PDB file of C-alpha atoms in Angstrom:
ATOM      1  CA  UNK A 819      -3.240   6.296   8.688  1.00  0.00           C
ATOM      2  CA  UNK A 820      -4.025   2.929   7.455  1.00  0.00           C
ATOM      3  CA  UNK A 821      -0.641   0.437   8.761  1.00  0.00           C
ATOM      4  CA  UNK A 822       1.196   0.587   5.539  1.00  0.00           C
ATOM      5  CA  UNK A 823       4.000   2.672   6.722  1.00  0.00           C
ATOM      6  CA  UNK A 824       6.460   0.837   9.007  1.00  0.00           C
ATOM      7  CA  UNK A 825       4.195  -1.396  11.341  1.00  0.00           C
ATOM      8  CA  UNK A 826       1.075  -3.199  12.374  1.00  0.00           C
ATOM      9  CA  UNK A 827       0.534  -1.505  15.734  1.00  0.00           C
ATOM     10  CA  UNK A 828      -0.573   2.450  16.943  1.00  0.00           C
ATOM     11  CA  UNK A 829       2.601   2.879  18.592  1.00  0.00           C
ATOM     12  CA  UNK A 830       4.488   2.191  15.387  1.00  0.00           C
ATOM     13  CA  UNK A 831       2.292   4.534  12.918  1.00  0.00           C
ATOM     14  CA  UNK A 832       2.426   7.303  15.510  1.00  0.00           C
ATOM     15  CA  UNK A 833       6.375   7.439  15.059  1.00  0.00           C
ATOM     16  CA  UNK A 834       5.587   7.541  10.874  1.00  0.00           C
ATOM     17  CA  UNK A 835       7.129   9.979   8.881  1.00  0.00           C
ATOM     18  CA  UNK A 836       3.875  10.678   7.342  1.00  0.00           C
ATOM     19  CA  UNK A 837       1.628  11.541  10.616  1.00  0.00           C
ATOM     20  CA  UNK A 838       4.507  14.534  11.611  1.00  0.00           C
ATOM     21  CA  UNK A 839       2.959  17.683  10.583  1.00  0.00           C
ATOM     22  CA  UNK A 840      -0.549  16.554  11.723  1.00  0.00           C
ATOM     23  CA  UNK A 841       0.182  15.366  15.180  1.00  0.00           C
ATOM     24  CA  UNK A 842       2.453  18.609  15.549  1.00  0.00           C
ATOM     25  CA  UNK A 843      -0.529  20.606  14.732  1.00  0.00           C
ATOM     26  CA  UNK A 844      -2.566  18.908  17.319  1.00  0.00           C
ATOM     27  CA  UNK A 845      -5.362  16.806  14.355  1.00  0.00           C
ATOM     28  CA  UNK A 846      -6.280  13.484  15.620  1.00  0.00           C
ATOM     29  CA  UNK A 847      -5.457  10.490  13.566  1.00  0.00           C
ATOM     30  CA  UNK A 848      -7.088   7.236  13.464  1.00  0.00           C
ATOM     31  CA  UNK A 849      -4.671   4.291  13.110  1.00  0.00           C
ATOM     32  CA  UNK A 850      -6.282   1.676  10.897  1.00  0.00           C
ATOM     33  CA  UNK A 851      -4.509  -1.356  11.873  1.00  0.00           C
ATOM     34  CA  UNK A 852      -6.771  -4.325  11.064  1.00  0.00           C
ATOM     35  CA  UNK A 853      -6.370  -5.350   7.327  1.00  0.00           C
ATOM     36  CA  UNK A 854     -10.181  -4.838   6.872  1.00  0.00           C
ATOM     37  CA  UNK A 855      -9.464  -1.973   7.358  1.00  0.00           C
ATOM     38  CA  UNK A 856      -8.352  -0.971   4.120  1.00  0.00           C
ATOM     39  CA  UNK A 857     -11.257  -2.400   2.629  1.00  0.00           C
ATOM     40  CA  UNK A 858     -13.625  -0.494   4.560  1.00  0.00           C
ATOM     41  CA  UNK A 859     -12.175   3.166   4.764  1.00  0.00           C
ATOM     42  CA  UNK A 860     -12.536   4.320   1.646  1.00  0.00           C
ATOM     43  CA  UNK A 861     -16.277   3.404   1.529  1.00  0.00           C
ATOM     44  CA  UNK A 862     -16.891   5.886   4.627  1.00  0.00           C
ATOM     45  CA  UNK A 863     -16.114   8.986   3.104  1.00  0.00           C
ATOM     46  CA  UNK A 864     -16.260  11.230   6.135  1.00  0.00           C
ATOM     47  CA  UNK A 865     -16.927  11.387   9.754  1.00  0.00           C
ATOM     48  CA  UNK A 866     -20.274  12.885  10.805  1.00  0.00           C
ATOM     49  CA  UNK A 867     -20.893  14.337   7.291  1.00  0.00           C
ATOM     50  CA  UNK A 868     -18.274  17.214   8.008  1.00  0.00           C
ATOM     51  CA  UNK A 869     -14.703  15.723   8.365  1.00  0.00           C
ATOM     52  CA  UNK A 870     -13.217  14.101   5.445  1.00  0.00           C
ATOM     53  CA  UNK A 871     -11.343  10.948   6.051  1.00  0.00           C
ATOM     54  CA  UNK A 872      -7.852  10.367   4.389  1.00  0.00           C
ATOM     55  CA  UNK A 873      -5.496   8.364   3.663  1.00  0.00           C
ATOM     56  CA  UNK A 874      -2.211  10.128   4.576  1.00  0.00           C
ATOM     57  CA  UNK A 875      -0.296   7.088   2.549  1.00  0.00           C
ATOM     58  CA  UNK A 876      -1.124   8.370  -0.407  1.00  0.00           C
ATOM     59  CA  UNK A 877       0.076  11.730  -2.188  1.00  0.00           C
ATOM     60  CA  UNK A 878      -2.268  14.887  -2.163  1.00  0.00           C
ATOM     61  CA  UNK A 879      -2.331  15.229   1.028  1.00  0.00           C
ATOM     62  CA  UNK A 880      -3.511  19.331   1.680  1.00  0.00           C
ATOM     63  CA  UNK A 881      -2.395  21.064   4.658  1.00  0.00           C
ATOM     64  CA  UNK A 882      -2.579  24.620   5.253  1.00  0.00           C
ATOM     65  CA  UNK A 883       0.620  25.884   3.846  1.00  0.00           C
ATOM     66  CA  UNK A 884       1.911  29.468   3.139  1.00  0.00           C
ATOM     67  CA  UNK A 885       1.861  28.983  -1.099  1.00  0.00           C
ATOM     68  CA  UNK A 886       5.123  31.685  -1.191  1.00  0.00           C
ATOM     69  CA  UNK A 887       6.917  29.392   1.202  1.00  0.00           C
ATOM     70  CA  UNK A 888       5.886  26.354  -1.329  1.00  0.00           C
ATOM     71  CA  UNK A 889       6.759  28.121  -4.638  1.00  0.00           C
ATOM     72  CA  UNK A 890      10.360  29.423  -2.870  1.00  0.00           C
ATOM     73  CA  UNK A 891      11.199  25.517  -2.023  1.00  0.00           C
ATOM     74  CA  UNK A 892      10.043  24.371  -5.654  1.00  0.00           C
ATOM     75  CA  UNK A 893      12.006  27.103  -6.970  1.00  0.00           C
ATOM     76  CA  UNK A 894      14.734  26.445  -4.626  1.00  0.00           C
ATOM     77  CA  UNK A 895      15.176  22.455  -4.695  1.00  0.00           C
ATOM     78  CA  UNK A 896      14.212  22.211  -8.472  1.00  0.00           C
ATOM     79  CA  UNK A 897      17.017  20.868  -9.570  1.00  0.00           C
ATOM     80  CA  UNK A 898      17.127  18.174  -6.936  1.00  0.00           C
ATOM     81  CA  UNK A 899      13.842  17.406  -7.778  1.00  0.00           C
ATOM     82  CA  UNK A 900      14.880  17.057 -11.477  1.00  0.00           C
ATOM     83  CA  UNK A 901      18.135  15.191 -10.211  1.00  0.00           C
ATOM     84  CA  UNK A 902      16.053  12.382  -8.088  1.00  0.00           C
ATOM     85  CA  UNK A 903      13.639  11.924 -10.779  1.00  0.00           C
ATOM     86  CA  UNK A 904      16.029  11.164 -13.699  1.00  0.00           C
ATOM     87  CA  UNK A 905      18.003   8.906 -11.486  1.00  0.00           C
ATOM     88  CA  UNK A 906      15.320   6.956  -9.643  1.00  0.00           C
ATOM     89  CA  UNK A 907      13.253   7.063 -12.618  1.00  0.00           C
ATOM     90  CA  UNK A 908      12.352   3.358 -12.431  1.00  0.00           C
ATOM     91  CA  UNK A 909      11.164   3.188  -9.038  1.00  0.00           C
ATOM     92  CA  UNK A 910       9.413   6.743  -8.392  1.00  0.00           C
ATOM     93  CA  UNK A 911       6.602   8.207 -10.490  1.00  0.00           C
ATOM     94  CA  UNK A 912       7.651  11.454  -9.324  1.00  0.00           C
ATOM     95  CA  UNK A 913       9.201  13.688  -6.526  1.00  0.00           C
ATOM     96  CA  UNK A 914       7.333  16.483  -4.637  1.00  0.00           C
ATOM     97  CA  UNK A 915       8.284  19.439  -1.918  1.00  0.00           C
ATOM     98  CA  UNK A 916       6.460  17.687   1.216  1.00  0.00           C
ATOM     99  CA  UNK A 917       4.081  19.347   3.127  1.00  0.00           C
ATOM    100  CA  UNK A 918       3.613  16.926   5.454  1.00  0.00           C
ATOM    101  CA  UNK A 919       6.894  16.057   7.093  1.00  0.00           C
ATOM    102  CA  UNK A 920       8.578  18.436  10.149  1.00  0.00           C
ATOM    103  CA  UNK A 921      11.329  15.778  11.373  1.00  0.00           C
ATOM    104  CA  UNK A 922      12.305  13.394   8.050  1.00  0.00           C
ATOM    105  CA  UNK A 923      14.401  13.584   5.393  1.00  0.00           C
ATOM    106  CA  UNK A 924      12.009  12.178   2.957  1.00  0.00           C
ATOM    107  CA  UNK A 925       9.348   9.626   2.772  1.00  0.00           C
ATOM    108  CA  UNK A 926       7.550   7.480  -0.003  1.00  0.00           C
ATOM    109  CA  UNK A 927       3.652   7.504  -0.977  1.00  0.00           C
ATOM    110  CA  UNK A 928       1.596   5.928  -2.811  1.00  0.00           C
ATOM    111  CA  UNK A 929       0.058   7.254  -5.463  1.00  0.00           C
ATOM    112  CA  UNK A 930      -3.328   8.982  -4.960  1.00  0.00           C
ATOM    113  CA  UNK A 931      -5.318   5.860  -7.675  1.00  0.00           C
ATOM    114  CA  UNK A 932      -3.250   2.937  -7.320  1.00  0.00           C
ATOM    115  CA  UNK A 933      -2.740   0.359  -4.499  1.00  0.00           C
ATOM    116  CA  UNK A 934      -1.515   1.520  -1.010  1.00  0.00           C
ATOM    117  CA  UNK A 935       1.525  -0.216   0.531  1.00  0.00           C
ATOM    118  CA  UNK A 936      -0.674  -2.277   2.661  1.00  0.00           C
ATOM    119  CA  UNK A 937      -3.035  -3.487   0.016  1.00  0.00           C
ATOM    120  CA  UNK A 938       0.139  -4.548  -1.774  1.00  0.00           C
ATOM    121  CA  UNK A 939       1.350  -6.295   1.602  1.00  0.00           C
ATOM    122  CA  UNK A 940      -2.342  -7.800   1.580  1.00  0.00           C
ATOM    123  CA  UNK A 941      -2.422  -8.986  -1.918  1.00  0.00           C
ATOM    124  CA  UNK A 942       1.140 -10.469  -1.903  1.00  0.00           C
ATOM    125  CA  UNK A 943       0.434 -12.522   1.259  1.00  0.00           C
ATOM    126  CA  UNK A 944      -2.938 -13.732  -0.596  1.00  0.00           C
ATOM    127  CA  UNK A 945      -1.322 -14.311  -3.764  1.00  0.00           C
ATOM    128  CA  UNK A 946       0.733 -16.931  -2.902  1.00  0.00           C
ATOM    129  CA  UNK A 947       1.317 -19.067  -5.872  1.00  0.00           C
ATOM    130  CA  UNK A 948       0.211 -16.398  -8.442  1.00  0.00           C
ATOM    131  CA  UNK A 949       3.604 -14.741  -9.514  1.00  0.00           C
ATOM    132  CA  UNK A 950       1.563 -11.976 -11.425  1.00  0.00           C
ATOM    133  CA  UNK A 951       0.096 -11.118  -7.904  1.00  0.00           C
ATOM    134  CA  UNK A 952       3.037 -11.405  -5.861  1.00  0.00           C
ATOM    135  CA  UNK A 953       4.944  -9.162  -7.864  1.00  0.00           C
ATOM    136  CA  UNK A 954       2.285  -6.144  -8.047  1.00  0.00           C
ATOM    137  CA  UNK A 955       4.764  -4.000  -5.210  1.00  0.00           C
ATOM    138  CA  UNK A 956       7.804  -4.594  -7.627  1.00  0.00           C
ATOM    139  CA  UNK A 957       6.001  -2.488 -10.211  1.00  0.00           C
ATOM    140  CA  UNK A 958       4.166   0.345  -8.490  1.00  0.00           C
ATOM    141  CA  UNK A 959       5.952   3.488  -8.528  1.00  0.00           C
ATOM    142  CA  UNK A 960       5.724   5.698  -5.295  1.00  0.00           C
ATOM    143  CA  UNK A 961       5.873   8.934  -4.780  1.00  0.00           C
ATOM    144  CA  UNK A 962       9.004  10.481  -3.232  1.00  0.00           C
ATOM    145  CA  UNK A 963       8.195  13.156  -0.496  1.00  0.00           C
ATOM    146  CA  UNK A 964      11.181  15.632   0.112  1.00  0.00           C
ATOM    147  CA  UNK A 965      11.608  17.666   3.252  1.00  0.00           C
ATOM    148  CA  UNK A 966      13.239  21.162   2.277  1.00  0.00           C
ATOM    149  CA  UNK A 967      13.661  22.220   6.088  1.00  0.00           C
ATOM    150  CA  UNK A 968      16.069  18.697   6.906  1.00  0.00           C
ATOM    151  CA  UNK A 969      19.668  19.419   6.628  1.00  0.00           C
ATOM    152  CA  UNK A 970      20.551  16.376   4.541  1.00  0.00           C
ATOM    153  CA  UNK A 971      17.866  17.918   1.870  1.00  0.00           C
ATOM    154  CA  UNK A 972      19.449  21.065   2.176  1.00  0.00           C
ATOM    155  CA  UNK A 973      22.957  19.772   1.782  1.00  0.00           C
ATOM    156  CA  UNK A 974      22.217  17.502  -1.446  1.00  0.00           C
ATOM    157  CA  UNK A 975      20.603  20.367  -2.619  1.00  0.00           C
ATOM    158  CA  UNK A 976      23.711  22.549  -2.401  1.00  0.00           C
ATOM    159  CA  UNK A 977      25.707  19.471  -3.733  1.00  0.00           C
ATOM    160  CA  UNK A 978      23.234  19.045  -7.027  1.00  0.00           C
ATOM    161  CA  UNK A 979      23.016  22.816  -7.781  1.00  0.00           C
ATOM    162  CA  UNK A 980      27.325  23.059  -7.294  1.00  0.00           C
ATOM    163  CA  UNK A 981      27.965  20.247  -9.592  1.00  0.00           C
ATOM    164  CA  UNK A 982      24.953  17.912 -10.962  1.00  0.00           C
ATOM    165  CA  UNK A 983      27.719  15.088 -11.101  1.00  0.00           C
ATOM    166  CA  UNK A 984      28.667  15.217  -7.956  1.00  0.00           C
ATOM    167  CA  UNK A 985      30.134  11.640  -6.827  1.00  0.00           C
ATOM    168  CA  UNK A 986      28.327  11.548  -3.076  1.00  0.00           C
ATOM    169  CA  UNK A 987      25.127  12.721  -4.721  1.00  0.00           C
ATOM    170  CA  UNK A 988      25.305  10.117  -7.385  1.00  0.00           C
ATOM    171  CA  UNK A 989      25.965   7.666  -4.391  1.00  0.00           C
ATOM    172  CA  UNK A 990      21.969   7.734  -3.532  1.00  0.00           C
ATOM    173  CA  UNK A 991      21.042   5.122  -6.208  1.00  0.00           C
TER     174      UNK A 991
END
């Protein structure tokens, strides 16, 4: 996990929303901390020819998952899916069932071609006086993650599906 996702240090990364399901299932992650490193990692490819490195900031990431447990929650939370996208429009490129998350509500990605949140951190604190540069995070759309298992999912859910208007839903803006 490169440090885009709450901190600069191990000890903050290994509390991210988006290392859960991994460290839970016992994989080893290496925090990339230093901001070389976001230069370098995509260059290596994989470790000793057999293990794929990735990025787990960006979407796509594939787990082993049980696919009739994964078309049951797109089924299921469809029309929160529908509901977050149309109102968040602006901000998110789209909204996904997570696969990745055991203990959050949510989290945000970046997309699997654009910039990660800590090459926009990097650029911005280059850019300095170029506004164009500066301003790259304001227009990249994430990718919203959605836990199906966390009871706050679970209870918007019910909200949406009971009444798509429904004033505390609406309140998420």
């Amino acid at each position: 996990i490169n440090a885009e996702y709450g901190g600069q240090d191990v000890e903050t990364l290994s509390s991210s929303p988006l290392v859960e399901r991994l460290l839970k299932r016992g994989y080893e992650v290496l925090y990339l901390v230093e901001p070389i490193d976001e230069y370098l990692a995509p260059g290596i490819g994989s470790y000793d020819g057999k293990y794929p490195m990735v990025n787990v900031g960006r979407e796509g990431l594939k787990l082993d998952i049980d696919q009739e447990e994964e078309e049951k929650f797109s089924e299921e939370f469809k029309d929160l899916v529908d509901f977050l996208k149309a109102h968040h429009s602006a901000k998110l490129e789209k909204v996904v069932i997570s696969n990745r998350l055991t203990k959050s509500p949510s989290a945000l990605v970046s997309n699997s071609w654009g910039y990660t949140a800590n090459m926009e951190r990097i650029v911005r604190a280059q850019a300095l006086g170029d506004s164009k540069m500066a301003n790259v995070s304001k227009t990249a759309k994430k990718v919203m993650e959605i836990n199906p298992r966390h009871p706050i999912i679970k209870e918007l859910n019910a909200r949406i599906q009971a009444d798509p208007e429904d004033p505390v839903a609406r309140t998420l803006r």
